[in-house]
């Protein structure tokens, strides 16, 4: 669907199987990364990926809920749930985006082997500003 609705899929990683991250579940996860070429601007891309998620069964009840870390805190802690699909935008060219709806590079990707391993498979050597850390 990404190739049909968003742009050209230039590379796709192998599937990477992992345990749930950030919560407990009896279900395992299947992860993959795709590199695409698109004319969509970042927020339009986000809208398109969220539309695909909905078409594949993701609902509001699957969404990550964020709650205050403490009663008077502005820091939010996520509560994750099982979901049929979750599409994240990890990188977008060399842009840094920090809006309430979209953060690029994805802020937690370096902490997640199930993201970094497939990401390494699809990145061109010069594409990521932190290549030394990959």
mmCIF file of N, CA and C in Angstrom:
data_model
loop_
_atom_site.group_PDB
_atom_site.id
_atom_site.type_symbol
_atom_site.label_atom_id
_atom_site.label_comp_id
_atom_site.label_asym_id
_atom_site.label_seq_id
_atom_site.Cartn_x
_atom_site.Cartn_y
_atom_site.Cartn_z
ATOM 1 N N UNK A 1 0.818 -1.202 0.000
ATOM 2 C CA UNK A 1 0.000 0.000 0.000
ATOM 3 C C UNK A 1 0.861 1.264 0.000
ATOM 4 N N UNK A 2 2.002 1.203 0.665
ATOM 5 C CA UNK A 2 2.894 2.369 0.665
ATOM 6 C C UNK A 2 3.333 2.668 -0.758
ATOM 7 N N UNK A 3 3.734 1.648 -1.494
ATOM 8 C CA UNK A 3 4.147 1.831 -2.873
ATOM 9 C C UNK A 3 3.021 2.304 -3.775
ATOM 10 N N UNK A 4 1.821 1.896 -3.499
ATOM 11 C CA UNK A 4 0.667 2.291 -4.309
ATOM 12 C C UNK A 4 0.179 3.698 -3.983
ATOM 13 N N UNK A 5 0.258 4.103 -2.727
ATOM 14 C CA UNK A 5 -0.391 5.335 -2.296
ATOM 15 C C UNK A 5 0.549 6.481 -1.936
ATOM 16 N N UNK A 6 1.832 6.167 -1.717
ATOM 17 C CA UNK A 6 2.730 7.208 -1.202
ATOM 18 C C UNK A 6 3.896 7.503 -2.122
ATOM 19 N N UNK A 7 4.549 6.486 -2.636
ATOM 20 C CA UNK A 7 5.718 6.717 -3.474
ATOM 21 C C UNK A 7 6.375 5.411 -3.863
ATOM 22 N N UNK A 8 7.556 5.515 -4.413
ATOM 23 C CA UNK A 8 8.302 4.354 -4.883
ATOM 24 C C UNK A 8 9.082 3.730 -3.735
ATOM 25 N N UNK A 9 8.885 2.440 -3.519
ATOM 26 C CA UNK A 9 9.660 1.718 -2.511
ATOM 27 C C UNK A 9 11.009 1.405 -3.136
ATOM 28 N N UNK A 10 12.068 2.007 -2.610
ATOM 29 C CA UNK A 10 13.419 1.818 -3.148
ATOM 30 C C UNK A 10 14.147 0.650 -2.510
ATOM 31 N N UNK A 11 13.816 0.355 -1.252
ATOM 32 C CA UNK A 11 14.454 -0.763 -0.552
ATOM 33 C C UNK A 11 13.538 -1.208 0.579
ATOM 34 N N UNK A 12 13.619 -2.502 0.878
ATOM 35 C CA UNK A 12 12.842 -3.052 1.990
ATOM 36 C C UNK A 12 13.734 -4.014 2.749
ATOM 37 N N UNK A 13 13.712 -3.916 4.071
ATOM 38 C CA UNK A 13 14.525 -4.800 4.899
ATOM 39 C C UNK A 13 13.890 -6.185 4.975
ATOM 40 N N UNK A 14 14.655 -7.095 5.519
ATOM 41 C CA UNK A 14 14.101 -8.389 5.901
ATOM 42 C C UNK A 14 13.167 -8.167 7.097
ATOM 43 N N UNK A 15 12.339 -9.154 7.384
ATOM 44 C CA UNK A 15 11.478 -9.072 8.558
ATOM 45 C C UNK A 15 12.317 -9.312 9.806
ATOM 46 N N UNK A 16 12.016 -8.570 10.859
ATOM 47 C CA UNK A 16 12.762 -8.655 12.111
ATOM 48 C C UNK A 16 11.742 -8.947 13.214
ATOM 49 N N UNK A 17 11.881 -10.085 13.845
ATOM 50 C CA UNK A 17 10.937 -10.501 14.878
ATOM 51 C C UNK A 17 11.458 -10.062 16.244
ATOM 52 N N UNK A 18 10.548 -9.518 17.065
ATOM 53 C CA UNK A 18 10.970 -9.029 18.373
ATOM 54 C C UNK A 18 9.863 -9.205 19.398
ATOM 55 N N UNK A 19 10.270 -9.087 20.628
ATOM 56 C CA UNK A 19 9.322 -9.064 21.736
ATOM 57 C C UNK A 19 8.736 -7.655 21.828
ATOM 58 N N UNK A 20 7.572 -7.506 22.450
ATOM 59 C CA UNK A 20 7.008 -6.164 22.641
ATOM 60 C C UNK A 20 7.995 -5.265 23.378
ATOM 61 N N UNK A 21 7.952 -3.992 23.060
ATOM 62 C CA UNK A 21 8.852 -3.008 23.661
ATOM 63 C C UNK A 21 7.989 -1.979 24.380
ATOM 64 N N UNK A 22 8.247 -1.774 25.677
ATOM 65 C CA UNK A 22 7.534 -0.752 26.423
ATOM 66 C C UNK A 22 6.273 -1.245 27.107
ATOM 67 N N UNK A 23 5.908 -2.527 26.907
ATOM 68 C CA UNK A 23 4.753 -3.104 27.573
ATOM 69 C C UNK A 23 4.823 -4.620 27.445
ATOM 70 N N UNK A 24 3.982 -5.303 28.222
ATOM 71 C CA UNK A 24 3.946 -6.756 28.160
ATOM 72 C C UNK A 24 2.776 -7.205 27.303
ATOM 73 N N UNK A 25 3.028 -8.245 26.516
ATOM 74 C CA UNK A 25 1.994 -8.818 25.669
ATOM 75 C C UNK A 25 2.357 -10.257 25.380
ATOM 76 N N UNK A 26 1.364 -11.058 25.117
ATOM 77 C CA UNK A 26 1.625 -12.444 24.725
ATOM 78 C C UNK A 26 1.977 -12.550 23.250
ATOM 79 N N UNK A 27 1.873 -11.442 22.524
ATOM 80 C CA UNK A 27 2.127 -11.436 21.086
ATOM 81 C C UNK A 27 3.525 -10.926 20.767
ATOM 82 N N UNK A 28 4.153 -11.552 19.797
ATOM 83 C CA UNK A 28 5.418 -11.048 19.287
ATOM 84 C C UNK A 28 5.152 -10.012 18.202
ATOM 85 N N UNK A 29 6.188 -9.286 17.838
ATOM 86 C CA UNK A 29 6.070 -8.241 16.822
ATOM 87 C C UNK A 29 6.877 -8.630 15.601
ATOM 88 N N UNK A 30 6.436 -8.184 14.446
ATOM 89 C CA UNK A 30 7.161 -8.337 13.197
ATOM 90 C C UNK A 30 7.461 -6.929 12.711
ATOM 91 N N UNK A 31 8.739 -6.642 12.490
ATOM 92 C CA UNK A 31 9.169 -5.299 12.114
ATOM 93 C C UNK A 31 9.864 -5.326 10.764
ATOM 94 N N UNK A 32 9.774 -4.218 10.061
ATOM 95 C CA UNK A 32 10.478 -4.047 8.792
ATOM 96 C C UNK A 32 10.632 -2.553 8.559
ATOM 97 N N UNK A 33 11.572 -2.205 7.712
ATOM 98 C CA UNK A 33 11.786 -0.811 7.331
ATOM 99 C C UNK A 33 11.787 -0.746 5.809
ATOM 100 N N UNK A 34 11.142 0.286 5.282
ATOM 101 C CA UNK A 34 11.197 0.544 3.851
ATOM 102 C C UNK A 34 11.772 1.935 3.630
ATOM 103 N N UNK A 35 12.528 2.064 2.559
ATOM 104 C CA UNK A 35 13.011 3.378 2.115
ATOM 105 C C UNK A 35 12.204 3.734 0.890
ATOM 106 N N UNK A 36 11.598 4.923 0.921
ATOM 107 C CA UNK A 36 10.755 5.326 -0.198
ATOM 108 C C UNK A 36 11.200 6.666 -0.762
ATOM 109 N N UNK A 37 10.813 6.873 -1.983
ATOM 110 C CA UNK A 37 10.959 8.166 -2.631
ATOM 111 C C UNK A 37 9.533 8.691 -2.806
ATOM 112 N N UNK A 38 9.275 9.893 -2.305
ATOM 113 C CA UNK A 38 7.927 10.441 -2.358
ATOM 114 C C UNK A 38 7.963 11.938 -2.613
ATOM 115 N N UNK A 39 6.896 12.438 -3.194
ATOM 116 C CA UNK A 39 6.754 13.883 -3.363
ATOM 117 C C UNK A 39 6.001 14.489 -2.181
ATOM 118 N N UNK A 40 5.528 13.654 -1.265
ATOM 119 C CA UNK A 40 4.763 14.140 -0.129
ATOM 120 C C UNK A 40 5.656 14.893 0.853
ATOM 121 N N UNK A 41 5.180 16.016 1.337
ATOM 122 C CA UNK A 41 5.834 16.731 2.430
ATOM 123 C C UNK A 41 5.655 15.888 3.703
ATOM 124 N N UNK A 42 6.496 16.120 4.728
ATOM 125 C CA UNK A 42 6.466 15.264 5.922
ATOM 126 C C UNK A 42 5.078 15.085 6.560
ATOM 127 N N UNK A 43 4.330 16.149 6.778
ATOM 128 C CA UNK A 43 3.033 15.985 7.441
ATOM 129 C C UNK A 43 1.998 15.322 6.526
ATOM 130 N N UNK A 44 2.108 15.549 5.232
ATOM 131 C CA UNK A 44 1.228 14.838 4.305
ATOM 132 C C UNK A 44 1.578 13.350 4.309
ATOM 133 N N UNK A 45 2.865 13.040 4.397
ATOM 134 C CA UNK A 45 3.304 11.650 4.501
ATOM 135 C C UNK A 45 2.734 11.014 5.765
ATOM 136 N N UNK A 46 2.787 11.729 6.883
ATOM 137 C CA UNK A 46 2.223 11.218 8.133
ATOM 138 C C UNK A 46 0.728 10.921 7.960
ATOM 139 N N UNK A 47 -0.001 11.845 7.365
ATOM 140 C CA UNK A 47 -1.434 11.621 7.141
ATOM 141 C C UNK A 47 -1.667 10.382 6.276
ATOM 142 N N UNK A 48 -0.846 10.204 5.258
ATOM 143 C CA UNK A 48 -1.001 9.054 4.359
ATOM 144 C C UNK A 48 -0.691 7.740 5.081
ATOM 145 N N UNK A 49 0.340 7.722 5.913
ATOM 146 C CA UNK A 49 0.661 6.485 6.641
ATOM 147 C C UNK A 49 -0.430 6.168 7.660
ATOM 148 N N UNK A 50 -0.984 7.193 8.276
ATOM 149 C CA UNK A 50 -2.065 6.959 9.242
ATOM 150 C C UNK A 50 -3.326 6.449 8.534
ATOM 151 N N UNK A 51 -3.574 6.907 7.332
ATOM 152 C CA UNK A 51 -4.711 6.413 6.552
ATOM 153 C C UNK A 51 -4.505 4.924 6.242
ATOM 154 N N UNK A 52 -3.300 4.545 5.859
ATOM 155 C CA UNK A 52 -3.006 3.127 5.592
ATOM 156 C C UNK A 52 -3.192 2.306 6.863
ATOM 157 N N UNK A 53 -2.719 2.810 7.987
ATOM 158 C CA UNK A 53 -2.919 2.092 9.260
ATOM 159 C C UNK A 53 -4.404 1.834 9.512
ATOM 160 N N UNK A 54 -5.235 2.851 9.305
ATOM 161 C CA UNK A 54 -6.680 2.682 9.520
ATOM 162 C C UNK A 54 -7.248 1.643 8.559
ATOM 163 N N UNK A 55 -6.825 1.683 7.294
ATOM 164 C CA UNK A 55 -7.307 0.707 6.321
ATOM 165 C C UNK A 55 -6.932 -0.722 6.712
ATOM 166 N N UNK A 56 -5.817 -0.870 7.421
ATOM 167 C CA UNK A 56 -5.348 -2.196 7.839
ATOM 168 C C UNK A 56 -5.811 -2.571 9.246
ATOM 169 N N UNK A 57 -6.719 -1.782 9.809
ATOM 170 C CA UNK A 57 -7.350 -2.191 11.063
ATOM 171 C C UNK A 57 -6.921 -1.478 12.324
ATOM 172 N N UNK A 58 -6.017 -0.525 12.233
ATOM 173 C CA UNK A 58 -5.626 0.199 13.443
ATOM 174 C C UNK A 58 -6.728 1.186 13.799
ATOM 175 N N UNK A 59 -7.111 1.199 15.067
ATOM 176 C CA UNK A 59 -8.165 2.091 15.533
ATOM 177 C C UNK A 59 -7.628 2.983 16.646
ATOM 178 N N UNK A 60 -8.450 3.892 17.095
ATOM 179 C CA UNK A 60 -8.065 4.788 18.194
ATOM 180 C C UNK A 60 -7.708 3.985 19.436
ATOM 181 N N UNK A 61 -8.365 2.855 19.648
ATOM 182 C CA UNK A 61 -8.080 2.047 20.843
ATOM 183 C C UNK A 61 -6.684 1.422 20.805
ATOM 184 N N UNK A 62 -6.050 1.356 19.625
ATOM 185 C CA UNK A 62 -4.697 0.820 19.499
ATOM 186 C C UNK A 62 -3.626 1.882 19.716
ATOM 187 N N UNK A 63 -4.010 3.122 19.715
ATOM 188 C CA UNK A 63 -3.036 4.219 19.735
ATOM 189 C C UNK A 63 -2.282 4.263 21.055
ATOM 190 N N UNK A 64 -1.035 4.725 20.970
ATOM 191 C CA UNK A 64 -0.234 4.935 22.165
ATOM 192 C C UNK A 64 -0.866 6.070 22.961
ATOM 193 N N UNK A 65 -1.111 5.822 24.231
ATOM 194 C CA UNK A 65 -1.663 6.842 25.113
ATOM 195 C C UNK A 65 -0.504 7.459 25.894
ATOM 196 N N UNK A 66 -0.503 8.750 26.024
ATOM 197 C CA UNK A 66 0.546 9.437 26.780
ATOM 198 C C UNK A 66 -0.070 10.085 27.994
ATOM 199 N N UNK A 67 0.552 9.822 29.159
ATOM 200 C CA UNK A 67 0.058 10.351 30.422
ATOM 201 C C UNK A 67 1.174 11.122 31.111
ATOM 202 N N UNK A 68 0.816 12.089 31.974
ATOM 203 C CA UNK A 68 1.852 12.800 32.737
ATOM 204 C C UNK A 68 2.672 11.826 33.573
ATOM 205 N N UNK A 69 3.977 12.040 33.604
ATOM 206 C CA UNK A 69 4.886 11.200 34.380
ATOM 207 C C UNK A 69 4.515 11.243 35.855
ATOM 208 N N UNK A 70 4.195 12.413 36.349
ATOM 209 C CA UNK A 70 3.706 12.624 37.711
ATOM 210 C C UNK A 70 2.508 13.566 37.608
ATOM 211 N N UNK A 71 1.716 13.703 38.659
ATOM 212 C CA UNK A 71 0.502 14.524 38.555
ATOM 213 C C UNK A 71 0.715 15.948 38.045
ATOM 214 N N UNK A 72 1.807 16.594 38.395
ATOM 215 C CA UNK A 72 2.036 17.975 37.969
ATOM 216 C C UNK A 72 3.122 18.106 36.905
ATOM 217 N N UNK A 73 3.458 17.004 36.271
ATOM 218 C CA UNK A 73 4.560 16.996 35.309
ATOM 219 C C UNK A 73 4.083 17.329 33.900
ATOM 220 N N UNK A 74 4.938 18.030 33.166
ATOM 221 C CA UNK A 74 4.660 18.254 31.750
ATOM 222 C C UNK A 74 5.288 17.140 30.900
ATOM 223 N N UNK A 75 6.120 16.292 31.527
ATOM 224 C CA UNK A 75 6.701 15.152 30.817
ATOM 225 C C UNK A 75 5.654 14.057 30.692
ATOM 226 N N UNK A 76 5.565 13.488 29.501
ATOM 227 C CA UNK A 76 4.564 12.453 29.258
ATOM 228 C C UNK A 76 5.226 11.100 29.105
ATOM 229 N N UNK A 77 4.588 10.086 29.659
ATOM 230 C CA UNK A 77 5.069 8.723 29.528
ATOM 231 C C UNK A 77 4.085 7.949 28.657
ATOM 232 N N UNK A 78 4.592 7.164 27.715
ATOM 233 C CA UNK A 78 3.679 6.446 26.822
ATOM 234 C C UNK A 78 3.156 5.149 27.437
ATOM 235 N N UNK A 79 1.945 4.794 27.088
ATOM 236 C CA UNK A 79 1.372 3.479 27.357
ATOM 237 C C UNK A 79 1.107 2.844 26.000
ATOM 238 N N UNK A 80 1.788 1.736 25.725
ATOM 239 C CA UNK A 80 1.666 1.081 24.433
ATOM 240 C C UNK A 80 0.642 -0.052 24.512
ATOM 241 N N UNK A 81 0.072 -0.398 23.361
ATOM 242 C CA UNK A 81 -0.912 -1.462 23.262
ATOM 243 C C UNK A 81 -0.630 -2.287 22.011
ATOM 244 N N UNK A 82 -1.085 -3.554 22.026
ATOM 245 C CA UNK A 82 -1.028 -4.353 20.799
ATOM 246 C C UNK A 82 -1.804 -3.630 19.708
ATOM 247 N N UNK A 83 -1.328 -3.747 18.488
ATOM 248 C CA UNK A 83 -2.022 -3.143 17.356
ATOM 249 C C UNK A 83 -1.690 -3.937 16.097
ATOM 250 N N UNK A 84 -2.596 -3.909 15.129
ATOM 251 C CA UNK A 84 -2.353 -4.717 13.932
ATOM 252 C C UNK A 84 -1.230 -4.171 13.069
ATOM 253 N N UNK A 85 -0.992 -2.860 13.123
ATOM 254 C CA UNK A 85 0.074 -2.247 12.333
ATOM 255 C C UNK A 85 0.444 -0.919 12.974
ATOM 256 N N UNK A 86 1.695 -0.543 12.809
ATOM 257 C CA UNK A 86 2.166 0.760 13.277
ATOM 258 C C UNK A 86 3.237 1.213 12.299
ATOM 259 N N UNK A 87 2.991 2.296 11.615
ATOM 260 C CA UNK A 87 3.953 2.827 10.647
ATOM 261 C C UNK A 87 4.554 4.087 11.228
ATOM 262 N N UNK A 88 5.861 4.081 11.413
ATOM 263 C CA UNK A 88 6.575 5.250 11.923
ATOM 264 C C UNK A 88 7.432 5.850 10.824
ATOM 265 N N UNK A 89 7.553 7.158 10.829
ATOM 266 C CA UNK A 89 8.497 7.846 9.948
ATOM 267 C C UNK A 89 9.774 8.012 10.759
ATOM 268 N N UNK A 90 10.795 7.281 10.385
ATOM 269 C CA UNK A 90 12.052 7.299 11.137
ATOM 270 C C UNK A 90 12.923 8.478 10.739
ATOM 271 N N UNK A 91 13.085 8.666 9.444
ATOM 272 C CA UNK A 91 13.920 9.722 8.880
ATOM 273 C C UNK A 91 13.201 10.312 7.686
ATOM 274 N N UNK A 92 13.516 11.554 7.378
ATOM 275 C CA UNK A 92 12.993 12.179 6.160
ATOM 276 C C UNK A 92 14.130 13.044 5.623
ATOM 277 N N UNK A 93 14.819 12.528 4.603
ATOM 278 C CA UNK A 93 16.023 13.190 4.094
ATOM 279 C C UNK A 93 16.918 13.545 5.279
ATOM 280 N N UNK A 94 17.416 14.776 5.324
ATOM 281 C CA UNK A 94 18.241 15.187 6.457
ATOM 282 C C UNK A 94 17.498 16.172 7.357
ATOM 283 N N UNK A 95 16.166 16.161 7.283
ATOM 284 C CA UNK A 95 15.364 17.097 8.051
ATOM 285 C C UNK A 95 15.279 16.712 9.525
ATOM 286 N N UNK A 96 15.159 17.727 10.355
ATOM 287 C CA UNK A 96 14.798 17.563 11.749
ATOM 288 C C UNK A 96 13.450 18.243 11.913
ATOM 289 N N UNK A 97 12.479 17.493 12.395
ATOM 290 C CA UNK A 97 11.127 18.002 12.570
ATOM 291 C C UNK A 97 10.729 17.754 14.015
ATOM 292 N N UNK A 98 10.234 18.770 14.683
ATOM 293 C CA UNK A 98 9.806 18.623 16.071
ATOM 294 C C UNK A 98 8.492 19.375 16.260
ATOM 295 N N UNK A 99 7.413 18.702 15.909
ATOM 296 C CA UNK A 99 6.086 19.257 16.088
ATOM 297 C C UNK A 99 5.310 18.312 17.005
ATOM 298 N N UNK A 100 4.186 18.747 17.536
ATOM 299 C CA UNK A 100 3.420 17.838 18.402
ATOM 300 C C UNK A 100 3.015 16.530 17.708
ATOM 301 N N UNK A 101 2.772 16.565 16.400
ATOM 302 C CA UNK A 101 2.334 15.363 15.673
ATOM 303 C C UNK A 101 3.477 14.543 15.091
ATOM 304 N N UNK A 102 4.625 15.160 14.858
ATOM 305 C CA UNK A 102 5.686 14.472 14.128
ATOM 306 C C UNK A 102 7.053 14.882 14.637
ATOM 307 N N UNK A 103 7.853 13.869 14.958
ATOM 308 C CA UNK A 103 9.233 14.100 15.386
ATOM 309 C C UNK A 103 10.141 13.248 14.512
ATOM 310 N N UNK A 104 11.035 13.911 13.794
ATOM 311 C CA UNK A 104 11.971 13.243 12.888
ATOM 312 C C UNK A 104 13.336 13.859 13.106
ATOM 313 N N UNK A 105 14.391 13.062 13.268
ATOM 314 C CA UNK A 105 14.408 11.609 13.337
ATOM 315 C C UNK A 105 13.540 11.098 14.499
ATOM 316 N N UNK A 106 13.055 9.878 14.341
ATOM 317 C CA UNK A 106 12.224 9.278 15.387
ATOM 318 C C UNK A 106 13.030 9.281 16.686
ATOM 319 N N UNK A 107 12.490 9.856 17.764
ATOM 320 C CA UNK A 107 13.282 10.072 18.976
ATOM 321 C C UNK A 107 13.753 8.822 19.702
ATOM 322 N N UNK A 108 13.119 7.681 19.505
ATOM 323 C CA UNK A 108 13.508 6.478 20.237
ATOM 324 C C UNK A 108 14.151 5.405 19.365
ATOM 325 N N UNK A 109 14.384 5.711 18.104
ATOM 326 C CA UNK A 109 14.845 4.647 17.212
ATOM 327 C C UNK A 109 16.200 4.068 17.621
ATOM 328 N N UNK A 110 17.095 4.897 18.121
ATOM 329 C CA UNK A 110 18.429 4.393 18.499
ATOM 330 C C UNK A 110 18.371 3.441 19.692
ATOM 331 N N UNK A 111 17.283 3.480 20.463
ATOM 332 C CA UNK A 111 17.122 2.594 21.619
ATOM 333 C C UNK A 111 16.488 1.255 21.250
ATOM 334 N N UNK A 112 16.084 1.097 20.009
ATOM 335 C CA UNK A 112 15.298 -0.064 19.605
ATOM 336 C C UNK A 112 16.025 -0.884 18.537
ATOM 337 N N UNK A 113 16.621 -2.008 18.944
ATOM 338 C CA UNK A 113 17.301 -2.853 17.946
ATOM 339 C C UNK A 113 16.366 -3.301 16.826
ATOM 340 N N UNK A 114 15.086 -3.497 17.126
ATOM 341 C CA UNK A 114 14.139 -3.938 16.107
ATOM 342 C C UNK A 114 13.864 -2.850 15.076
ATOM 343 N N UNK A 115 14.312 -1.630 15.346
ATOM 344 C CA UNK A 115 14.263 -0.549 14.359
ATOM 345 C C UNK A 115 15.620 -0.411 13.677
ATOM 346 N N UNK A 116 16.683 -0.369 14.466
ATOM 347 C CA UNK A 116 18.007 -0.088 13.926
ATOM 348 C C UNK A 116 18.533 -1.180 13.008
ATOM 349 N N UNK A 117 18.277 -2.436 13.344
ATOM 350 C CA UNK A 117 18.792 -3.514 12.487
ATOM 351 C C UNK A 117 18.169 -3.471 11.089
ATOM 352 N N UNK A 118 16.839 -3.409 10.976
ATOM 353 C CA UNK A 118 16.287 -3.304 9.620
ATOM 354 C C UNK A 118 16.601 -1.961 8.955
ATOM 355 N N UNK A 119 16.730 -0.899 9.741
ATOM 356 C CA UNK A 119 17.068 0.405 9.169
ATOM 357 C C UNK A 119 18.429 0.360 8.485
ATOM 358 N N UNK A 120 19.393 -0.294 9.112
ATOM 359 C CA UNK A 120 20.727 -0.417 8.521
ATOM 360 C C UNK A 120 20.675 -1.089 7.151
ATOM 361 N N UNK A 121 19.748 -2.004 6.987
ATOM 362 C CA UNK A 121 19.649 -2.731 5.720
ATOM 363 C C UNK A 121 19.210 -1.837 4.565
ATOM 364 N N UNK A 122 18.445 -0.793 4.849
ATOM 365 C CA UNK A 122 17.880 0.003 3.758
ATOM 366 C C UNK A 122 18.536 1.366 3.571
ATOM 367 N N UNK A 123 19.345 1.781 4.523
ATOM 368 C CA UNK A 123 19.977 3.097 4.402
ATOM 369 C C UNK A 123 21.134 3.079 3.431
ATOM 370 N N UNK A 124 21.243 4.114 2.670
ATOM 371 C CA UNK A 124 22.458 4.342 1.907
ATOM 372 C C UNK A 124 23.460 4.909 2.901
ATOM 373 N N UNK A 125 24.718 4.656 2.730
ATOM 374 C CA UNK A 125 25.731 5.030 3.710
ATOM 375 C C UNK A 125 25.687 6.493 4.118
ATOM 376 N N UNK A 126 25.418 7.394 3.214
ATOM 377 C CA UNK A 126 25.486 8.820 3.527
ATOM 378 C C UNK A 126 24.166 9.410 4.031
ATOM 379 N N UNK A 127 23.101 8.599 4.143
ATOM 380 C CA UNK A 127 21.778 9.153 4.427
ATOM 381 C C UNK A 127 21.535 9.552 5.868
ATOM 382 N N UNK A 128 22.178 8.949 6.807
ATOM 383 C CA UNK A 128 21.864 9.236 8.198
ATOM 384 C C UNK A 128 22.975 10.058 8.827
ATOM 385 N N UNK A 129 22.618 11.179 9.481
ATOM 386 C CA UNK A 129 23.647 12.047 10.054
ATOM 387 C C UNK A 129 24.437 11.395 11.182
ATOM 388 N N UNK A 130 23.907 10.343 11.767
ATOM 389 C CA UNK A 130 24.598 9.674 12.871
ATOM 390 C C UNK A 130 25.131 8.319 12.427
ATOM 391 N N UNK A 131 25.622 8.246 11.191
ATOM 392 C CA UNK A 131 26.105 6.969 10.657
ATOM 393 C C UNK A 131 27.108 6.289 11.569
ATOM 394 N N UNK A 132 27.919 7.082 12.246
ATOM 395 C CA UNK A 132 28.947 6.488 13.110
ATOM 396 C C UNK A 132 28.308 5.664 14.229
ATOM 397 N N UNK A 133 27.061 5.957 14.562
ATOM 398 C CA UNK A 133 26.396 5.251 15.654
ATOM 399 C C UNK A 133 25.597 4.038 15.177
ATOM 400 N N UNK A 134 25.502 3.849 13.877
ATOM 401 C CA UNK A 134 24.694 2.744 13.359
ATOM 402 C C UNK A 134 25.439 1.443 13.410
#
